[in-house]
Amino acid sequence: MGNPGFTIDWQINRLEVSRAGDLAYAIYTYQMSLDGPNGKPITDQGKDLAVLERSSRMVLGKWSLILLIRI
């Protein structure tokens, strides 16, 4: 099962957490690839901005993605 040939690599370039500790953002680059239907690899790379939120309702340390933007 799964996706044959799937690989992904993230590199976090910047990570900031709010003073209150309930919001954070990360800017990262990624490279990924997987085997296409014809057996040739399909690749993608990019740079994203992710905004995360930690809620008091959640288990300590649990973060939720609230916004993802390709930059």
JSON list of C-alpha atoms in Angstrom, two decimals:
[
{"chain": "A", "resi": 1, "resn": "MET", "atom": "CA", "xyz": [0.00, 0.00, 0.00]},
{"chain": "A", "resi": 2, "resn": "GLY", "atom": "CA", "xyz": [1.09, 3.65, -0.06]},
{"chain": "A", "resi": 3, "resn": "ASN", "atom": "CA", "xyz": [2.58, 5.58, -2.91]},
{"chain": "A", "resi": 4, "resn": "PRO", "atom": "CA", "xyz": [5.48, 3.84, -4.67]},
{"chain": "A", "resi": 5, "resn": "GLY", "atom": "CA", "xyz": [8.64, 5.93, -4.79]},
{"chain": "A", "resi": 6, "resn": "PHE", "atom": "CA", "xyz": [7.19, 8.65, -2.54]},
{"chain": "A", "resi": 7, "resn": "THR", "atom": "CA", "xyz": [9.82, 10.78, -0.81]},
{"chain": "A", "resi": 8, "resn": "ILE", "atom": "CA", "xyz": [9.58, 14.21, 0.78]},
{"chain": "A", "resi": 9, "resn": "ASP", "atom": "CA", "xyz": [12.16, 16.44, 2.42]},
{"chain": "A", "resi": 10, "resn": "TRP", "atom": "CA", "xyz": [11.40, 19.61, 4.40]},
{"chain": "A", "resi": 11, "resn": "GLN", "atom": "CA", "xyz": [13.89, 22.28, 5.41]},
{"chain": "A", "resi": 12, "resn": "ILE", "atom": "CA", "xyz": [12.59, 24.81, 7.96]},
{"chain": "A", "resi": 13, "resn": "ASN", "atom": "CA", "xyz": [14.08, 28.23, 7.20]},
{"chain": "A", "resi": 14, "resn": "ARG", "atom": "CA", "xyz": [12.34, 30.18, 9.95]},
{"chain": "A", "resi": 15, "resn": "LEU", "atom": "CA", "xyz": [10.12, 29.27, 12.89]},
{"chain": "A", "resi": 16, "resn": "GLU", "atom": "CA", "xyz": [8.57, 31.81, 15.27]},
{"chain": "A", "resi": 17, "resn": "VAL", "atom": "CA", "xyz": [6.21, 31.23, 18.21]},
{"chain": "A", "resi": 18, "resn": "SER", "atom": "CA", "xyz": [4.08, 34.01, 19.71]},
{"chain": "A", "resi": 19, "resn": "ARG", "atom": "CA", "xyz": [4.88, 35.27, 23.19]},
{"chain": "A", "resi": 20, "resn": "ALA", "atom": "CA", "xyz": [1.63, 33.71, 24.46]},
{"chain": "A", "resi": 21, "resn": "GLY", "atom": "CA", "xyz": [2.65, 30.38, 22.89]},
{"chain": "A", "resi": 22, "resn": "ASP", "atom": "CA", "xyz": [-0.67, 29.87, 21.09]},
{"chain": "A", "resi": 23, "resn": "LEU", "atom": "CA", "xyz": [0.34, 30.83, 17.51]},
{"chain": "A", "resi": 24, "resn": "ALA", "atom": "CA", "xyz": [3.36, 30.01, 15.41]},
{"chain": "A", "resi": 25, "resn": "TYR", "atom": "CA", "xyz": [4.49, 30.30, 11.84]},
{"chain": "A", "resi": 26, "resn": "ALA", "atom": "CA", "xyz": [7.07, 28.42, 9.84]},
{"chain": "A", "resi": 27, "resn": "ILE", "atom": "CA", "xyz": [8.61, 29.21, 6.47]},
{"chain": "A", "resi": 28, "resn": "TYR", "atom": "CA", "xyz": [10.03, 26.12, 4.85]},
{"chain": "A", "resi": 29, "resn": "THR", "atom": "CA", "xyz": [11.14, 24.66, 1.54]},
{"chain": "A", "resi": 30, "resn": "TYR", "atom": "CA", "xyz": [10.30, 21.16, 0.38]},
{"chain": "A", "resi": 31, "resn": "GLN", "atom": "CA", "xyz": [11.14, 18.69, -2.36]},
{"chain": "A", "resi": 32, "resn": "MET", "atom": "CA", "xyz": [9.00, 15.66, -3.07]},
{"chain": "A", "resi": 33, "resn": "SER", "atom": "CA", "xyz": [8.75, 12.95, -5.68]},
{"chain": "A", "resi": 34, "resn": "LEU", "atom": "CA", "xyz": [6.73, 9.84, -6.44]},
{"chain": "A", "resi": 35, "resn": "ASP", "atom": "CA", "xyz": [6.43, 7.34, -9.24]},
{"chain": "A", "resi": 36, "resn": "GLY", "atom": "CA", "xyz": [3.93, 8.42, -11.90]},
{"chain": "A", "resi": 37, "resn": "PRO", "atom": "CA", "xyz": [1.48, 6.08, -13.65]},
{"chain": "A", "resi": 38, "resn": "ASN", "atom": "CA", "xyz": [4.02, 5.48, -16.43]},
{"chain": "A", "resi": 39, "resn": "GLY", "atom": "CA", "xyz": [6.81, 4.73, -13.94]},
{"chain": "A", "resi": 40, "resn": "LYS", "atom": "CA", "xyz": [8.57, 8.04, -14.49]},
{"chain": "A", "resi": 41, "resn": "PRO", "atom": "CA", "xyz": [9.09, 10.15, -11.37]},
{"chain": "A", "resi": 42, "resn": "ILE", "atom": "CA", "xyz": [6.85, 13.14, -10.71]},
{"chain": "A", "resi": 43, "resn": "THR", "atom": "CA", "xyz": [8.63, 15.86, -8.73]},
{"chain": "A", "resi": 44, "resn": "ASP", "atom": "CA", "xyz": [7.58, 19.06, -7.01]},
{"chain": "A", "resi": 45, "resn": "GLN", "atom": "CA", "xyz": [9.43, 21.64, -4.96]},
{"chain": "A", "resi": 46, "resn": "GLY", "atom": "CA", "xyz": [8.46, 24.91, -3.38]},
{"chain": "A", "resi": 47, "resn": "LYS", "atom": "CA", "xyz": [8.45, 27.28, -0.46]},
{"chain": "A", "resi": 48, "resn": "ASP", "atom": "CA", "xyz": [5.50, 27.56, 1.93]},
{"chain": "A", "resi": 49, "resn": "LEU", "atom": "CA", "xyz": [4.34, 29.60, 4.90]},
{"chain": "A", "resi": 50, "resn": "ALA", "atom": "CA", "xyz": [2.41, 27.63, 7.52]},
{"chain": "A", "resi": 51, "resn": "VAL", "atom": "CA", "xyz": [0.49, 29.23, 10.40]},
{"chain": "A", "resi": 52, "resn": "LEU", "atom": "CA", "xyz": [-0.32, 26.98, 13.34]},
{"chain": "A", "resi": 53, "resn": "GLU", "atom": "CA", "xyz": [-2.50, 27.36, 16.42]},
{"chain": "A", "resi": 54, "resn": "ARG", "atom": "CA", "xyz": [-2.38, 25.64, 19.80]},
{"chain": "A", "resi": 55, "resn": "SER", "atom": "CA", "xyz": [-5.74, 25.70, 21.57]},
{"chain": "A", "resi": 56, "resn": "SER", "atom": "CA", "xyz": [-6.34, 25.31, 25.28]},
{"chain": "A", "resi": 57, "resn": "ARG", "atom": "CA", "xyz": [-8.99, 22.72, 24.36]},
{"chain": "A", "resi": 58, "resn": "MET", "atom": "CA", "xyz": [-6.35, 20.50, 22.80]},
{"chain": "A", "resi": 59, "resn": "VAL", "atom": "CA", "xyz": [-3.86, 18.14, 24.34]},
{"chain": "A", "resi": 60, "resn": "LEU", "atom": "CA", "xyz": [-0.74, 19.96, 25.51]},
{"chain": "A", "resi": 61, "resn": "GLY", "atom": "CA", "xyz": [1.72, 20.23, 22.63]},
{"chain": "A", "resi": 62, "resn": "LYS", "atom": "CA", "xyz": [-0.87, 19.60, 19.91]},
{"chain": "A", "resi": 63, "resn": "TRP", "atom": "CA", "xyz": [-0.79, 22.13, 17.06]},
{"chain": "A", "resi": 64, "resn": "SER", "atom": "CA", "xyz": [-3.32, 22.59, 14.24]},
{"chain": "A", "resi": 65, "resn": "LEU", "atom": "CA", "xyz": [-2.58, 24.01, 10.82]},
{"chain": "A", "resi": 66, "resn": "ILE", "atom": "CA", "xyz": [-4.84, 27.02, 10.23]},
{"chain": "A", "resi": 67, "resn": "LEU", "atom": "CA", "xyz": [-3.30, 28.52, 7.09]},
{"chain": "A", "resi": 68, "resn": "LEU", "atom": "CA", "xyz": [-0.93, 27.29, 4.36]},
{"chain": "A", "resi": 69, "resn": "ILE", "atom": "CA", "xyz": [0.33, 29.62, 1.64]},
{"chain": "A", "resi": 70, "resn": "ARG", "atom": "CA", "xyz": [2.75, 28.83, -1.16]},
{"chain": "A", "resi": 71, "resn": "ILE", "atom": "CA", "xyz": [5.29, 31.66, -1.43]}
]
